[in-house]
mmCIF file with all atom_site columns, C-alpha atoms in Angstrom:
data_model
loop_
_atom_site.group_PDB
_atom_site.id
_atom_site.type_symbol
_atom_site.label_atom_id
_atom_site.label_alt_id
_atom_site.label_comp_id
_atom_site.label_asym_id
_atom_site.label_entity_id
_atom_site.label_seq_id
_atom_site.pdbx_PDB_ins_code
_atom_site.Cartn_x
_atom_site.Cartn_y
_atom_site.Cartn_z
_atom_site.occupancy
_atom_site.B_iso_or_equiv
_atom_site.pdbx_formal_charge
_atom_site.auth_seq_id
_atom_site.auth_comp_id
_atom_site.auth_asym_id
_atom_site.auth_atom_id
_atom_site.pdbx_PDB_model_num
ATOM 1   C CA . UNK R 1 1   ? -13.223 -11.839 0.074   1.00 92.00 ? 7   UNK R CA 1
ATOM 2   C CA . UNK R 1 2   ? -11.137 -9.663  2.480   1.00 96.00 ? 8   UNK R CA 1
ATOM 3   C CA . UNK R 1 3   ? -7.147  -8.415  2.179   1.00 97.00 ? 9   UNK R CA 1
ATOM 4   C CA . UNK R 1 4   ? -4.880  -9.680  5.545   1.00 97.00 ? 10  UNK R CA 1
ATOM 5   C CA . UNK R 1 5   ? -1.140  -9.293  5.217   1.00 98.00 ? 11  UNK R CA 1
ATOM 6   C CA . UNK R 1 6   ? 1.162   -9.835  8.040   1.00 98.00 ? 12  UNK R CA 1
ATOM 7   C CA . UNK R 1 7   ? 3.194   -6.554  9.388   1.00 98.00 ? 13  UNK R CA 1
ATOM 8   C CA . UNK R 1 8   ? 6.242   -7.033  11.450  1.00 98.00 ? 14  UNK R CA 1
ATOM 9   C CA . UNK R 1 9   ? 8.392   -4.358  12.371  1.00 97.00 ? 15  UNK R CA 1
ATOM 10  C CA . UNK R 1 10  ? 6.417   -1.767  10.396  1.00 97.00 ? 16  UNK R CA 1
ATOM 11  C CA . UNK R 1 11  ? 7.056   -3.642  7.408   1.00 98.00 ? 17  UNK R CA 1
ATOM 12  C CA . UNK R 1 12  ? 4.639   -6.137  5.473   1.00 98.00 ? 18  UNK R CA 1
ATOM 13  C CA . UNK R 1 13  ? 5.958   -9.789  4.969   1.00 98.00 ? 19  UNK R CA 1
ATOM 14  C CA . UNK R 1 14  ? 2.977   -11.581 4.255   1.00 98.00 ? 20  UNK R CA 1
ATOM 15  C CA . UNK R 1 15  ? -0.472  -11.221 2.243   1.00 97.00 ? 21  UNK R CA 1
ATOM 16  C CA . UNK R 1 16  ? -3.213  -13.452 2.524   1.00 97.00 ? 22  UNK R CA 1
ATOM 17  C CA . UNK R 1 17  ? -7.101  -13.513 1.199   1.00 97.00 ? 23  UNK R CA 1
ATOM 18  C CA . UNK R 1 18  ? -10.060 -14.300 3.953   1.00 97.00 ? 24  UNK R CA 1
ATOM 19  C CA . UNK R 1 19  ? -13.161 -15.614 2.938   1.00 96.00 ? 25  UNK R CA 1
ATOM 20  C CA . UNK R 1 20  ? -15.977 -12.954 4.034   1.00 93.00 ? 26  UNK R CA 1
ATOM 21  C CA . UNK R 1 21  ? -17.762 -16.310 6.159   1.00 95.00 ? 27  UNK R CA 1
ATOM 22  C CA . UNK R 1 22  ? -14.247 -15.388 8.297   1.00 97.00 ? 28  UNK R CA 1
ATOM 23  C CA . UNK R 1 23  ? -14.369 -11.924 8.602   1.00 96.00 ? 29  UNK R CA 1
ATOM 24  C CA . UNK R 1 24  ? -18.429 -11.291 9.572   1.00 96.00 ? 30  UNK R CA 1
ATOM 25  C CA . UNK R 1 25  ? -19.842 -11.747 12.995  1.00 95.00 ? 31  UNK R CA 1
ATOM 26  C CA . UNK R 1 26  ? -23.280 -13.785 13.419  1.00 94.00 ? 32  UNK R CA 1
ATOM 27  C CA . UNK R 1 27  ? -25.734 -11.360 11.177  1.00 95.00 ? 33  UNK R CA 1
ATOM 28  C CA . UNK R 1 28  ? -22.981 -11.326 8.316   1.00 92.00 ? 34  UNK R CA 1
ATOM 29  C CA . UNK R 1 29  ? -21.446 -7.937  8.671   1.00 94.00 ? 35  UNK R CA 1
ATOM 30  C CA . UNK R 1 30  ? -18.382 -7.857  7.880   1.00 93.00 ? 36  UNK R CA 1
ATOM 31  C CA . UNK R 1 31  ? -15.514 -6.801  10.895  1.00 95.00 ? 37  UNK R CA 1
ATOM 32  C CA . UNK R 1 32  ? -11.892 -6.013  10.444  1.00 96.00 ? 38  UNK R CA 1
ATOM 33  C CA . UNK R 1 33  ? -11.509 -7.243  14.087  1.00 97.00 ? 39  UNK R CA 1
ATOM 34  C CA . UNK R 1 34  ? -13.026 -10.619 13.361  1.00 97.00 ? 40  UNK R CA 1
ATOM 35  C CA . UNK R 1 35  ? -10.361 -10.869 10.506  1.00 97.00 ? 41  UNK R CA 1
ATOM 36  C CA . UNK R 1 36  ? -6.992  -9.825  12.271  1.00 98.00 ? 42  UNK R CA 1
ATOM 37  C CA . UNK R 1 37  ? -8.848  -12.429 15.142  1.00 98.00 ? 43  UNK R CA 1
ATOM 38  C CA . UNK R 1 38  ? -8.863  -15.623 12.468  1.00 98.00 ? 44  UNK R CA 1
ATOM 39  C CA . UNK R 1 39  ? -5.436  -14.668 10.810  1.00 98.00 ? 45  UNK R CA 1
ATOM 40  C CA . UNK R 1 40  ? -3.490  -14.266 14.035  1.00 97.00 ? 46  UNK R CA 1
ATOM 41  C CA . UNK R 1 41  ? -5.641  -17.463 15.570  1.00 97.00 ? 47  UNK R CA 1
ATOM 42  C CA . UNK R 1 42  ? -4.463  -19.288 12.066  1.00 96.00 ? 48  UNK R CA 1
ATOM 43  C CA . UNK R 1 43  ? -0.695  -17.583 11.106  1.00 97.00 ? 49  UNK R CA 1
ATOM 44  C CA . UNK R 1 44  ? 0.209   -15.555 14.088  1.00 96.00 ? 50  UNK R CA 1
ATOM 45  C CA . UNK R 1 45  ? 1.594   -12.658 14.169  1.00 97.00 ? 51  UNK R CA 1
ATOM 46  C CA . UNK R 1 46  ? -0.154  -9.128  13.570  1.00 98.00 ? 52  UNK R CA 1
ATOM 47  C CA . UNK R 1 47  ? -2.375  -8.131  11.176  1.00 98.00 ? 53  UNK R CA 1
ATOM 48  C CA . UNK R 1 48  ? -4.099  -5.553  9.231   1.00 98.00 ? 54  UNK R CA 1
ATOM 49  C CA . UNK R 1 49  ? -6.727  -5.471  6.679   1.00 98.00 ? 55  UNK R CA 1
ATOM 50  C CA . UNK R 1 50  ? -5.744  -4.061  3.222   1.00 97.00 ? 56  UNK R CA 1
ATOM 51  C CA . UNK R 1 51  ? -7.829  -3.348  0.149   1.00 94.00 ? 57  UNK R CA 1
ATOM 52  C CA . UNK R 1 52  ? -7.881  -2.831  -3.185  1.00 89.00 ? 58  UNK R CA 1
ATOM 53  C CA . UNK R 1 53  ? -10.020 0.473   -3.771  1.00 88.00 ? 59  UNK R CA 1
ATOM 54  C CA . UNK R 1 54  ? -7.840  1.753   -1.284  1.00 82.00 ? 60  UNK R CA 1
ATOM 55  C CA . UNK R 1 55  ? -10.928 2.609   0.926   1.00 88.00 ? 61  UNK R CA 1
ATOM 56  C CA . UNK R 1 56  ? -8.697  1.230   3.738   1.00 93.00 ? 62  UNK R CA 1
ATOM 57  C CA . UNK R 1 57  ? -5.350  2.669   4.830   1.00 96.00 ? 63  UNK R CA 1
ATOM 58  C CA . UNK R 1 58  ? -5.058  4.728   1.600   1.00 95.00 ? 64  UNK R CA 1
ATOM 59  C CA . UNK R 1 59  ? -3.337  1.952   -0.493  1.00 96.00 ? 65  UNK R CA 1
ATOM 60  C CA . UNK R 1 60  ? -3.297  -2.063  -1.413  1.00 97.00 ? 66  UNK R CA 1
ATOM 61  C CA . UNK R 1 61  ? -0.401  -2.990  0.697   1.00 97.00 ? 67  UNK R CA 1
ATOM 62  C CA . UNK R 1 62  ? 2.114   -5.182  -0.805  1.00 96.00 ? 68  UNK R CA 1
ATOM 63  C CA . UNK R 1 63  ? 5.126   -6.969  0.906   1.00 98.00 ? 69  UNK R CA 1
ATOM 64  C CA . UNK R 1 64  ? 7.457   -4.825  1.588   1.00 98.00 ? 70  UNK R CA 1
ATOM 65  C CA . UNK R 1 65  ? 5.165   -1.680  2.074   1.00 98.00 ? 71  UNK R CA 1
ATOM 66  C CA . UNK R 1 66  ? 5.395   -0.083  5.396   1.00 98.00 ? 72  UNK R CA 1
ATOM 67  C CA . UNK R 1 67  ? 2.495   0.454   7.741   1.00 98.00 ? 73  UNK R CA 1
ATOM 68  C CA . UNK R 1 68  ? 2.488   4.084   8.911   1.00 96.00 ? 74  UNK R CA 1
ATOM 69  C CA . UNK R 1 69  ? 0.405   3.774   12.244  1.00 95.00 ? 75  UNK R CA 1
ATOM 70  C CA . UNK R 1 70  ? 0.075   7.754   12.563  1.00 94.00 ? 76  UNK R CA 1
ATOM 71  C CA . UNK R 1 71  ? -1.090  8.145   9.274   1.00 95.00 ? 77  UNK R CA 1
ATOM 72  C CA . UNK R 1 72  ? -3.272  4.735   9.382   1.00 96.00 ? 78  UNK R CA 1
ATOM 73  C CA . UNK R 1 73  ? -1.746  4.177   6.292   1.00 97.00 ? 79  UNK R CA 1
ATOM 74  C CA . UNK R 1 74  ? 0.331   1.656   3.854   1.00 97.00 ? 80  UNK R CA 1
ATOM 75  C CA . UNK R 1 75  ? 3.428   3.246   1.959   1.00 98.00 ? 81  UNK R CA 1
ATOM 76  C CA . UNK R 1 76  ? 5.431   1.681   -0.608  1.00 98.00 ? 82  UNK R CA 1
ATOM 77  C CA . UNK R 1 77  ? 8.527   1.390   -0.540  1.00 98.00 ? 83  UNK R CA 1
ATOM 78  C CA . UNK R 1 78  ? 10.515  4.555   -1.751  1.00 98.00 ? 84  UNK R CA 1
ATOM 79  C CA . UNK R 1 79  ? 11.457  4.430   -5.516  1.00 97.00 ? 85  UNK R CA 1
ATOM 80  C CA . UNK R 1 80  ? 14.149  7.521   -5.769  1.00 98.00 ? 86  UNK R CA 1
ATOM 81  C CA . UNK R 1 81  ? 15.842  9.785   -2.774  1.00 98.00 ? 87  UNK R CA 1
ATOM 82  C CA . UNK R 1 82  ? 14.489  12.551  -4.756  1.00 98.00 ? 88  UNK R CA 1
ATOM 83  C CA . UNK R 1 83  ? 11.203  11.508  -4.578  1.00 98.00 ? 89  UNK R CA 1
ATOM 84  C CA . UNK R 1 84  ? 8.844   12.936  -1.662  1.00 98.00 ? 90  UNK R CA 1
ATOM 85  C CA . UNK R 1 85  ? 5.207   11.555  -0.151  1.00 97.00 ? 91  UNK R CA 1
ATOM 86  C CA . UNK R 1 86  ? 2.657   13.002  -0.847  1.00 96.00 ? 92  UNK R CA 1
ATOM 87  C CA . UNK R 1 87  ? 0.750   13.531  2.320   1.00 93.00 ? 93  UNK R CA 1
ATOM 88  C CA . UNK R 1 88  ? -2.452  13.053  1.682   1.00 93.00 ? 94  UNK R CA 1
ATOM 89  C CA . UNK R 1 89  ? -2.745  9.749   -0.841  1.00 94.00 ? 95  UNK R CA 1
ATOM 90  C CA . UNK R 1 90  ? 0.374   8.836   1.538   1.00 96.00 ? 96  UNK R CA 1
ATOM 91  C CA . UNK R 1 91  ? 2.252   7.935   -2.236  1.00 97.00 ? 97  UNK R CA 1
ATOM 92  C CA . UNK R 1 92  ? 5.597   8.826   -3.257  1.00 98.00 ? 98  UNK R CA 1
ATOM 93  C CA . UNK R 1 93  ? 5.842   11.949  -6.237  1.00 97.00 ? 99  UNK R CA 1
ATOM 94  C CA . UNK R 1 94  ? 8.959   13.007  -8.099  1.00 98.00 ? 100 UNK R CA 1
ATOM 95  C CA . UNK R 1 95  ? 10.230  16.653  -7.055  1.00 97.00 ? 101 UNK R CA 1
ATOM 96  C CA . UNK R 1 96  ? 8.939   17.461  -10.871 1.00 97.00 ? 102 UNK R CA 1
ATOM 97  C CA . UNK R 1 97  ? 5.518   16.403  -12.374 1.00 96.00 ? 103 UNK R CA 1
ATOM 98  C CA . UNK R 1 98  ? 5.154   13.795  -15.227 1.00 96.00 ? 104 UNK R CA 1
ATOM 99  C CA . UNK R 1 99  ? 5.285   14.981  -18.793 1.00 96.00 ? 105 UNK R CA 1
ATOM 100 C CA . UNK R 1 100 ? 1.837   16.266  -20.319 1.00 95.00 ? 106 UNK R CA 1
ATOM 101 C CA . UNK R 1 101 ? 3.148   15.667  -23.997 1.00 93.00 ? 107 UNK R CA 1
ATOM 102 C CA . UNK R 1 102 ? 3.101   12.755  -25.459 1.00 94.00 ? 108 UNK R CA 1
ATOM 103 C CA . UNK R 1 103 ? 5.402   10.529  -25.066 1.00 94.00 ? 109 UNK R CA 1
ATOM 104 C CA . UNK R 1 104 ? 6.905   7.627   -22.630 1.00 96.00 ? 110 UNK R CA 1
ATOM 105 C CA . UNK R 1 105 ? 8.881   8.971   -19.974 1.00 97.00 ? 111 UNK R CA 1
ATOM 106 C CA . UNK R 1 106 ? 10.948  7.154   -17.464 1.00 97.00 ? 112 UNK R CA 1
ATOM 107 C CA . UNK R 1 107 ? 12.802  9.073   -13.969 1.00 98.00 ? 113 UNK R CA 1
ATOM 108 C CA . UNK R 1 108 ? 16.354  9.641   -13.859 1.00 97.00 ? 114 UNK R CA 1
ATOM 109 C CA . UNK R 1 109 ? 17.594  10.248  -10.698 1.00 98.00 ? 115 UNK R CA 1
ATOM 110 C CA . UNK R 1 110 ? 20.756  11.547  -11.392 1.00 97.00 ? 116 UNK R CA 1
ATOM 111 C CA . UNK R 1 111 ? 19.512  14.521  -13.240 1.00 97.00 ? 117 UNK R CA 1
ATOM 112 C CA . UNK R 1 112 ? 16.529  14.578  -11.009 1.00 97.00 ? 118 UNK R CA 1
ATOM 113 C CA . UNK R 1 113 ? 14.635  14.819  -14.465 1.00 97.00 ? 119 UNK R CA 1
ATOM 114 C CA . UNK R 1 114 ? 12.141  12.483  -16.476 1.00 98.00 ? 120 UNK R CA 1
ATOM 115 C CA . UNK R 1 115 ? 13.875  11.327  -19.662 1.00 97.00 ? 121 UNK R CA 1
ATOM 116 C CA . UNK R 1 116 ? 11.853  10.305  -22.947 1.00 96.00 ? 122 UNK R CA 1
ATOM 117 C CA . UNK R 1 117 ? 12.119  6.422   -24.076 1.00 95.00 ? 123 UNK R CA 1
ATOM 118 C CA . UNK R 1 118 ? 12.839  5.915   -27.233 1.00 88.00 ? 124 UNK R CA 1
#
């Protein structure tokens, strides 16, 4: 099974699975071409393929992820001002790295700060 999802205006709107019959050409290998070809002939619209292992475009694109065409990338959306991407796993990173104790922490962006649950 292959990952389609939809992107309009940069943005993903639209995730759907392929069966791998629908994504290979005549000797069985697999083509992203052949899948963006059978989800636009089906939905419409443009497509890219997504996957799991992040092996393509860096990460599993969700709805509402942006599609970076420069970077050939998938970004989620941003979870804190503060935060910043990370360039090369094209993921967003808090200004200061997770705890290493133990513990449960959770971000709080108004201290820019990660704060232990209790």
């Amino acid at each position: 099974m292959a990952h389609f999802v939809r992107i309009e205006n940069g943005v993903v709107v639209q995730g759907i699975v392929v069966s791998d019959k629908d994504t290979a050409d005549e000797h069985g290998v697999e083509k992203e071409e052949i899948g963006i070809a059978f989800c636009s002939n089906l939905l419409g619209g443009t497509w890219k393929q997504t996957s799991y292992n992040g092996n393509i475009r860096k990460n599993y694109a969700g709805v509402g992820y942006t599609y970076d065409e420069g970077r050939d990338a998938f970004i989620a959306p941003k979870p804190f001002n503060s935060w910043v991407l990370d360039e090369a796993k094209a993921q967003w990173k808090a200004p200061v790295d997770y705890p290493t104790e133990e513990g449960r922490f959770t971000w709080d962006e108004e201290t820019t700060s990660w704060k232990e649950l209790v």
